[in-house]
Amino acid sequence: MTNMLRNKNKDLEVRKREKEDIKTEVYALSQSISMSAHKARRVLDQIRGRSYQETLMILELMPYRACYPIFKLIYSAAANAKHNMGLNEEYLVIIKATVNEGTTVKKLKPRARGRSYPIKRPTCHITIVLKDISLYEESVVENFIRLGTTQGHHSLWFAQPKNYSKGLQEDQKIRDCIKNYVQKNMRISSGVEGIARIEIQKRIDLIQIIIHMGFPKLLVEGKPRRIEELQMNVQKELNYVNRKLNIAITRITKPYGHPNILAEFIAGQLRNRVSFRKAIKKAIELTEQADTKGIQVQIAGRIDGKEIARVEWIREGRVPLQTIRAKIDYCSYRVRTIYGVLGIKIWIFVGEE
């Protein structure tokens, strides 16, 4: 009995340590704001559940006086997440926004001839919680069902439970560093980066990174040493001293048969104010050249600048999402337009195994 109790206590301690290691949430609290809780709650109801960048855009455009203190609070919380915890602002989402009533300040309003009358000024306390969702992306959930049958892992390494969260964050930093470098050095009129996926394989003294690109010539052309520069940038970003880093680029024969490259193409069309139906139909024509059996494209948000957000989708061919043996490639992509943030989801049916 004593041994069983000791084992249970050890398991509880390990779980507590794992929860402490995964720090993806940031809290911010502002107390005694000279404002009624009702006015602050009216603004918080509009930003709860939204991304950090979209929240700032909403607060700048709303005409209420409560927007300014809430804007400062959210901006401060995101700055703490970036500098103290190393989180990326693009993946921050407001998961909690609450307001409580504070003390009521009693004052005297002076009037002529030495008279005055009492007034009451309400105060409130606002709490904001931001969370990094880079480790909980929807594409991982979609592909999780088919892992081991038609899908494989994009990261291959082993770590102890204590260091597992650090390994995930390290993979995300590597992918972000590579994508930022490609955006700065590739000049493409269509805005397509051409990165289908990035595979990471970690060993004791070596990290192997394989970048699957649809247009590798656009990165290598002009400067043959760009891969070495990319390797140096990743090493500086992650401070690798005792571990070697090797980066290889492989070319995809049919780039528009991959959902990530197709989503970048649609996002570039939407930024240029092309009609969403024309952009989707053009993307479907490109996938037909890649010999795919079916495709489904979905766009959500303020499409074409309409004031009411909606969801539009078009499907061509077969897309059996419930069949596990079906090889389906999926991706979710966000694009910022002048009307707001739009979400793009693409399912491509390649074949059955």
Short mmCIF file of C-alpha atoms in Angstrom, two decimals:
data_model
loop_
_atom_site.label_atom_id
_atom_site.label_comp_id
_atom_site.label_asym_id
_atom_site.label_seq_id
_atom_site.Cartn_x
_atom_site.Cartn_y
_atom_site.Cartn_z
CA MET A 1 0.00 0.00 0.00
CA THR A 2 2.78 2.40 0.90
CA ASN A 3 4.53 1.76 -2.43
CA MET A 4 1.29 2.43 -4.33
CA LEU A 5 0.77 5.70 -2.47
CA ARG A 6 4.34 6.75 -3.19
CA ASN A 7 3.90 6.01 -6.91
CA LYS A 8 0.67 8.01 -6.99
CA ASN A 9 2.36 10.95 -5.27
CA LYS A 10 5.22 10.80 -7.76
CA ASP A 11 2.77 10.79 -10.69
CA LEU A 12 0.98 13.81 -9.26
CA GLU A 13 4.25 15.68 -8.83
CA VAL A 14 5.29 14.90 -12.42
CA ARG A 15 1.95 16.15 -13.74
CA LYS A 16 2.25 19.36 -11.74
CA ARG A 17 5.76 19.96 -13.13
CA GLU A 18 4.55 19.33 -16.70
CA LYS A 19 1.76 21.88 -16.25
CA GLU A 20 4.25 24.41 -14.89
CA ASP A 21 6.61 23.88 -17.84
CA ILE A 22 3.93 24.60 -20.45
CA LYS A 23 3.52 28.37 -20.11
CA THR A 24 1.34 29.55 -22.94
CA GLU A 25 -1.00 31.89 -21.07
CA VAL A 26 -0.46 35.52 -20.06
CA TYR A 27 -2.58 37.35 -17.47
CA ALA A 28 -3.07 41.10 -17.25
CA LEU A 29 -5.07 42.91 -14.55
CA SER A 30 -6.03 46.55 -14.30
CA GLN A 31 -7.65 47.74 -11.09
CA SER A 32 -9.75 50.74 -10.10
CA ILE A 33 -10.43 52.08 -13.59
CA SER A 34 -12.72 55.11 -13.43
CA MET A 35 -15.50 53.57 -15.48
CA SER A 36 -18.67 51.58 -14.88
CA ALA A 37 -18.49 47.82 -15.30
CA HIS A 38 -21.41 47.92 -17.75
CA LYS A 39 -19.53 50.15 -20.22
CA ALA A 40 -16.38 48.01 -20.05
CA ARG A 41 -18.36 44.80 -20.45
CA ARG A 42 -19.97 46.16 -23.62
CA VAL A 43 -16.52 46.38 -25.24
CA LEU A 44 -15.14 43.10 -23.84
CA ASP A 45 -18.03 41.14 -25.33
CA GLN A 46 -16.85 42.22 -28.80
CA ILE A 47 -13.22 41.06 -28.44
CA ARG A 48 -13.56 37.83 -26.44
CA GLY A 49 -12.26 34.85 -28.43
CA ARG A 50 -10.57 36.95 -31.13
CA SER A 51 -6.92 37.09 -32.12
CA TYR A 52 -4.57 39.77 -30.81
CA GLN A 53 -4.13 41.61 -34.11
CA GLU A 54 -7.85 41.58 -34.87
CA THR A 55 -8.60 42.88 -31.36
CA LEU A 56 -6.33 45.88 -31.78
CA MET A 57 -8.04 46.70 -35.07
CA ILE A 58 -11.50 46.51 -33.46
CA LEU A 59 -10.53 48.67 -30.47
CA GLU A 60 -9.05 51.35 -32.71
CA LEU A 61 -12.28 51.65 -34.71
CA MET A 62 -14.88 51.43 -31.92
CA PRO A 63 -16.18 54.84 -30.72
CA TYR A 64 -16.44 54.07 -26.98
CA ARG A 65 -14.30 55.66 -24.26
CA ALA A 66 -13.71 52.23 -22.65
CA CYS A 67 -11.67 51.10 -25.67
CA TYR A 68 -8.53 53.06 -24.75
CA PRO A 69 -7.78 51.52 -21.29
CA ILE A 70 -8.62 48.04 -22.62
CA PHE A 71 -6.34 48.65 -25.62
CA LYS A 72 -3.44 49.59 -23.31
CA LEU A 73 -4.05 46.53 -21.11
CA ILE A 74 -4.06 44.07 -24.04
CA TYR A 75 -1.01 45.74 -25.62
CA SER A 76 0.88 45.45 -22.32
CA ALA A 77 -0.06 41.78 -21.92
CA ALA A 78 1.14 40.97 -25.47
CA ALA A 79 4.43 42.82 -24.85
CA ASN A 80 5.01 40.75 -21.70
CA ALA A 81 4.26 37.55 -23.63
CA LYS A 82 6.76 38.49 -26.33
CA HIS A 83 9.68 39.71 -24.19
CA ASN A 84 9.35 37.59 -21.04
CA MET A 85 8.02 34.29 -22.43
CA GLY A 86 9.21 34.43 -26.05
CA LEU A 87 5.71 33.93 -27.54
CA ASN A 88 4.71 35.10 -31.00
CA GLU A 89 2.05 37.82 -31.17
CA GLU A 90 0.52 36.31 -34.31
CA TYR A 91 -0.67 33.25 -32.37
CA LEU A 92 -2.10 35.06 -29.32
CA VAL A 93 -5.84 34.76 -28.74
CA ILE A 94 -7.99 36.34 -26.02
CA ILE A 95 -9.50 33.37 -24.21
CA LYS A 96 -10.81 35.27 -21.18
CA ALA A 97 -11.96 38.86 -20.67
CA THR A 98 -13.84 39.66 -17.47
CA VAL A 99 -14.80 42.81 -15.59
CA ASN A 100 -15.81 43.18 -11.92
CA GLU A 101 -17.27 46.13 -10.09
CA GLY A 102 -14.89 48.08 -7.88
CA THR A 103 -15.38 50.59 -5.11
CA THR A 104 -17.56 53.64 -5.66
CA VAL A 105 -15.70 56.90 -5.17
CA LYS A 106 -17.76 59.62 -3.48
CA LYS A 107 -16.93 63.21 -4.35
CA LEU A 108 -18.44 66.66 -3.92
CA LYS A 109 -19.30 68.75 -6.94
CA PRO A 110 -18.64 72.45 -6.09
CA ARG A 111 -21.21 75.06 -7.02
CA ALA A 112 -21.59 78.84 -6.63
CA ARG A 113 -21.92 80.59 -3.23
CA GLY A 114 -20.09 77.82 -1.39
CA ARG A 115 -22.64 75.15 -2.15
CA SER A 116 -21.97 71.57 -3.37
CA TYR A 117 -23.74 68.27 -3.98
CA PRO A 118 -22.43 64.68 -3.69
CA ILE A 119 -21.62 62.60 -6.78
CA LYS A 120 -20.61 58.93 -7.15
CA ARG A 121 -17.92 57.70 -9.54
CA PRO A 122 -17.99 53.90 -10.15
CA THR A 123 -14.78 51.92 -10.75
CA CYS A 124 -14.09 48.47 -12.18
CA HIS A 125 -11.38 45.81 -12.39
CA ILE A 126 -10.58 44.27 -15.82
CA THR A 127 -8.82 40.92 -16.33
CA ILE A 128 -7.44 39.80 -19.70
CA VAL A 129 -5.96 36.34 -20.47
CA LEU A 130 -4.03 35.74 -23.72
CA LYS A 131 -3.08 32.27 -24.91
CA ASP A 132 -0.61 31.05 -27.53
CA ILE A 133 -2.40 28.62 -29.86
CA SER A 134 0.63 27.74 -32.00
CA LEU A 135 0.85 24.34 -30.26
CA TYR A 136 -2.86 23.64 -30.72
CA GLU A 137 -3.42 24.37 -34.40
CA GLU A 138 -6.47 22.91 -36.08
CA SER A 139 -4.46 21.26 -38.84
CA VAL A 140 -2.86 18.98 -36.26
CA VAL A 141 -6.31 17.86 -35.09
CA GLU A 142 -7.49 17.22 -38.65
CA ASN A 143 -4.45 15.12 -39.55
CA PHE A 144 -4.37 13.30 -36.22
CA ILE A 145 -7.14 10.92 -37.31
CA ARG A 146 -5.10 9.62 -40.24
CA LEU A 147 -1.70 9.39 -38.53
CA GLY A 148 -0.22 5.97 -39.15
CA THR A 149 -2.47 5.20 -42.12
CA THR A 150 -2.09 7.91 -44.76
CA GLN A 151 -0.39 10.74 -42.83
CA GLY A 152 3.02 10.95 -41.18
CA HIS A 153 4.56 13.16 -38.51
CA HIS A 154 6.33 16.37 -39.59
CA SER A 155 8.58 16.28 -36.49
CA LEU A 156 10.56 13.22 -35.46
CA TRP A 157 12.38 13.34 -32.11
CA PHE A 158 12.26 12.01 -28.57
CA ALA A 159 12.20 14.01 -25.33
CA GLN A 160 11.45 13.51 -21.66
CA PRO A 161 8.03 14.71 -20.43
CA LYS A 162 9.66 17.71 -18.72
CA ASN A 163 11.27 18.93 -21.94
CA TYR A 164 8.43 18.06 -24.34
CA SER A 165 6.86 21.54 -24.35
CA LYS A 166 10.27 23.14 -24.97
CA GLY A 167 10.79 20.87 -27.97
CA LEU A 168 7.43 21.90 -29.46
CA GLN A 169 8.18 25.59 -29.01
CA GLU A 170 11.61 25.08 -30.55
CA ASP A 171 10.03 23.48 -33.64
CA GLN A 172 7.63 26.41 -33.97
CA LYS A 173 10.49 28.92 -33.75
CA ILE A 174 12.41 27.05 -36.47
CA ARG A 175 9.40 27.11 -38.81
CA ASP A 176 8.71 30.80 -38.12
CA CYS A 177 12.36 31.73 -38.74
CA ILE A 178 12.42 29.90 -42.07
CA LYS A 179 9.13 31.43 -43.24
CA ASN A 180 10.24 34.96 -42.27
CA TYR A 181 13.53 34.53 -44.16
CA VAL A 182 11.70 33.27 -47.26
CA GLN A 183 9.27 36.21 -47.16
CA LYS A 184 12.12 38.73 -47.03
CA ASN A 185 14.30 37.18 -49.74
CA MET A 186 11.77 35.87 -52.28
CA ARG A 187 10.27 38.50 -54.57
CA ILE A 188 7.18 37.01 -56.17
CA SER A 189 4.40 39.01 -57.75
CA SER A 190 1.71 36.49 -56.75
CA GLY A 191 2.82 36.44 -53.10
CA VAL A 192 3.18 32.64 -52.97
CA GLU A 193 6.06 31.49 -50.78
CA GLY A 194 5.83 27.93 -52.05
CA ILE A 195 6.56 26.15 -48.75
CA ALA A 196 4.43 23.02 -48.57
CA ARG A 197 5.76 21.66 -45.28
CA ILE A 198 8.87 21.68 -43.09
CA GLU A 199 10.06 18.38 -41.61
CA ILE A 200 12.32 18.39 -38.55
CA GLN A 201 14.38 15.42 -37.38
CA LYS A 202 16.35 15.81 -34.16
CA ARG A 203 19.22 13.68 -32.94
CA ILE A 204 21.67 14.07 -30.08
CA ASP A 205 24.16 16.23 -31.98
CA LEU A 206 22.33 16.96 -35.28
CA ILE A 207 19.12 18.67 -36.38
CA GLN A 208 18.03 17.81 -39.90
CA ILE A 209 15.52 20.22 -41.53
CA ILE A 210 13.90 19.32 -44.85
CA ILE A 211 11.97 22.11 -46.61
CA HIS A 212 9.48 20.89 -49.22
CA MET A 213 9.01 23.74 -51.69
CA GLY A 214 7.08 24.09 -54.89
CA PHE A 215 9.36 26.78 -56.35
CA PRO A 216 12.87 26.28 -54.92
CA LYS A 217 14.57 28.10 -57.81
CA LEU A 218 13.11 31.41 -56.66
CA LEU A 219 14.99 31.07 -53.37
CA VAL A 220 18.27 29.67 -54.69
CA GLU A 221 18.51 31.75 -57.89
CA GLY A 222 20.76 34.80 -57.74
CA LYS A 223 22.49 33.84 -54.48
CA PRO A 224 23.81 30.28 -54.29
CA ARG A 225 24.76 30.79 -50.63
CA ARG A 226 21.25 31.57 -49.44
CA ILE A 227 20.90 28.16 -47.82
CA GLU A 228 24.03 28.87 -45.76
CA GLU A 229 22.60 32.27 -44.77
CA LEU A 230 19.34 30.62 -43.75
CA GLN A 231 21.27 28.09 -41.71
CA MET A 232 23.19 30.87 -39.93
CA ASN A 233 19.97 32.77 -39.17
CA VAL A 234 18.35 29.71 -37.59
CA GLN A 235 21.46 29.04 -35.50
CA LYS A 236 21.51 32.64 -34.24
CA GLU A 237 17.79 32.60 -33.48
CA LEU A 238 17.96 29.42 -31.38
CA ASN A 239 21.55 29.77 -30.06
CA TYR A 240 22.77 26.36 -31.22
CA VAL A 241 26.34 25.81 -30.05
CA ASN A 242 26.85 22.09 -29.46
CA ARG A 243 24.43 20.85 -32.11
CA LYS A 244 24.92 20.88 -35.87
CA LEU A 245 22.21 22.12 -38.18
CA ASN A 246 21.63 20.80 -41.68
CA ILE A 247 19.03 22.29 -44.04
CA ALA A 248 17.98 20.60 -47.29
CA ILE A 249 15.45 21.74 -49.90
CA THR A 250 13.39 19.29 -51.93
CA ARG A 251 11.21 20.22 -54.89
CA ILE A 252 7.56 19.23 -55.21
CA THR A 253 6.69 18.10 -58.73
CA LYS A 254 3.08 19.39 -58.59
CA PRO A 255 3.07 22.39 -56.25
CA TYR A 256 -0.57 23.38 -56.70
CA GLY A 257 -1.65 19.95 -55.53
CA HIS A 258 -0.66 20.90 -51.98
CA PRO A 259 -3.17 22.87 -49.85
CA ASN A 260 -0.64 25.24 -48.22
CA ILE A 261 0.63 26.58 -51.55
CA LEU A 262 -2.93 26.81 -52.86
CA ALA A 263 -4.04 28.76 -49.76
CA GLU A 264 -1.20 31.24 -50.26
CA PHE A 265 -2.33 31.72 -53.86
CA ILE A 266 -5.94 32.42 -52.78
CA ALA A 267 -4.72 34.77 -50.03
CA GLY A 268 -2.71 36.78 -52.57
CA GLN A 269 -5.78 37.11 -54.78
CA LEU A 270 -7.95 38.27 -51.88
CA ARG A 271 -5.37 40.91 -50.87
CA ASN A 272 -5.55 42.29 -54.41
CA ARG A 273 -9.37 42.63 -54.05
CA VAL A 274 -10.17 39.87 -56.50
CA SER A 275 -13.63 38.34 -56.09
CA PHE A 276 -13.51 35.30 -53.83
CA ARG A 277 -15.43 33.15 -56.33
CA LYS A 278 -12.93 33.94 -59.11
CA ALA A 279 -10.03 33.18 -56.76
CA ILE A 280 -11.54 29.82 -55.72
CA LYS A 281 -12.39 28.79 -59.29
CA LYS A 282 -8.87 29.66 -60.45
CA ALA A 283 -7.43 27.59 -57.59
CA ILE A 284 -9.64 24.64 -58.55
CA GLU A 285 -8.38 24.87 -62.15
CA LEU A 286 -4.78 24.73 -60.87
CA THR A 287 -5.51 21.63 -58.78
CA GLU A 288 -7.08 19.87 -61.76
CA GLN A 289 -3.71 20.14 -63.51
CA ALA A 290 -2.13 18.33 -60.53
CA ASP A 291 -4.33 15.22 -61.06
CA THR A 292 -6.30 15.44 -57.82
CA LYS A 293 -9.59 13.60 -57.33
CA GLY A 294 -11.42 16.28 -55.37
CA ILE A 295 -11.07 19.61 -53.58
CA GLN A 296 -13.12 21.66 -51.15
CA VAL A 297 -12.33 25.32 -50.41
CA GLN A 298 -13.97 27.31 -47.62
CA ILE A 299 -13.60 31.02 -46.83
CA ALA A 300 -15.04 32.68 -43.71
CA GLY A 301 -15.15 36.29 -42.56
CA ARG A 302 -16.16 39.65 -44.02
CA ILE A 303 -16.01 38.44 -47.60
CA ASP A 304 -15.84 41.21 -50.24
CA GLY A 305 -16.12 43.83 -47.50
CA LYS A 306 -19.65 42.94 -46.38
CA GLU A 307 -20.56 44.12 -42.89
CA ILE A 308 -21.97 40.72 -41.84
CA ALA A 309 -19.49 37.84 -41.72
CA ARG A 310 -20.44 34.63 -43.49
CA VAL A 311 -19.01 31.31 -44.70
CA GLU A 312 -18.76 30.39 -48.38
CA TRP A 313 -17.47 27.10 -49.78
CA ILE A 314 -17.13 25.37 -53.15
CA ARG A 315 -16.45 21.67 -53.74
CA GLU A 316 -15.30 19.96 -56.91
CA GLY A 317 -15.09 16.16 -57.17
CA ARG A 318 -15.09 13.74 -54.21
CA VAL A 319 -13.86 14.70 -50.74
CA PRO A 320 -14.63 11.75 -48.39
CA LEU A 321 -13.70 13.25 -45.01
CA GLN A 322 -15.15 10.33 -43.01
CA THR A 323 -13.11 7.67 -44.82
CA ILE A 324 -9.89 7.11 -42.88
CA ARG A 325 -8.11 5.22 -45.67
CA ALA A 326 -8.63 8.25 -47.96
CA LYS A 327 -5.49 10.38 -48.28
CA ILE A 328 -6.70 13.94 -47.71
CA ASP A 329 -4.37 16.92 -47.36
CA TYR A 330 -5.71 19.76 -45.21
CA CYS A 331 -4.59 23.23 -44.20
CA SER A 332 -6.02 26.31 -42.49
CA TYR A 333 -4.66 29.74 -43.42
CA ARG A 334 -5.33 33.29 -42.19
CA VAL A 335 -5.09 36.32 -44.42
CA ARG A 336 -5.32 39.97 -43.37
CA THR A 337 -7.22 42.23 -45.76
CA ILE A 338 -8.38 45.83 -45.52
CA TYR A 339 -11.79 44.55 -44.38
CA GLY A 340 -10.44 42.31 -41.61
CA VAL A 341 -9.11 38.79 -41.12
CA LEU A 342 -10.36 36.00 -43.41
CA GLY A 343 -9.96 32.30 -42.75
CA ILE A 344 -9.22 29.84 -45.56
CA LYS A 345 -9.62 26.06 -45.27
CA ILE A 346 -8.71 23.63 -48.02
CA TRP A 347 -9.24 19.87 -48.28
CA ILE A 348 -7.64 18.01 -51.22
CA PHE A 349 -8.48 14.37 -51.92
CA VAL A 350 -5.43 12.68 -53.46
CA GLY A 351 -6.51 9.02 -53.47
CA GLU A 352 -7.17 5.95 -51.35
CA GLU A 353 -4.67 3.53 -49.86
#
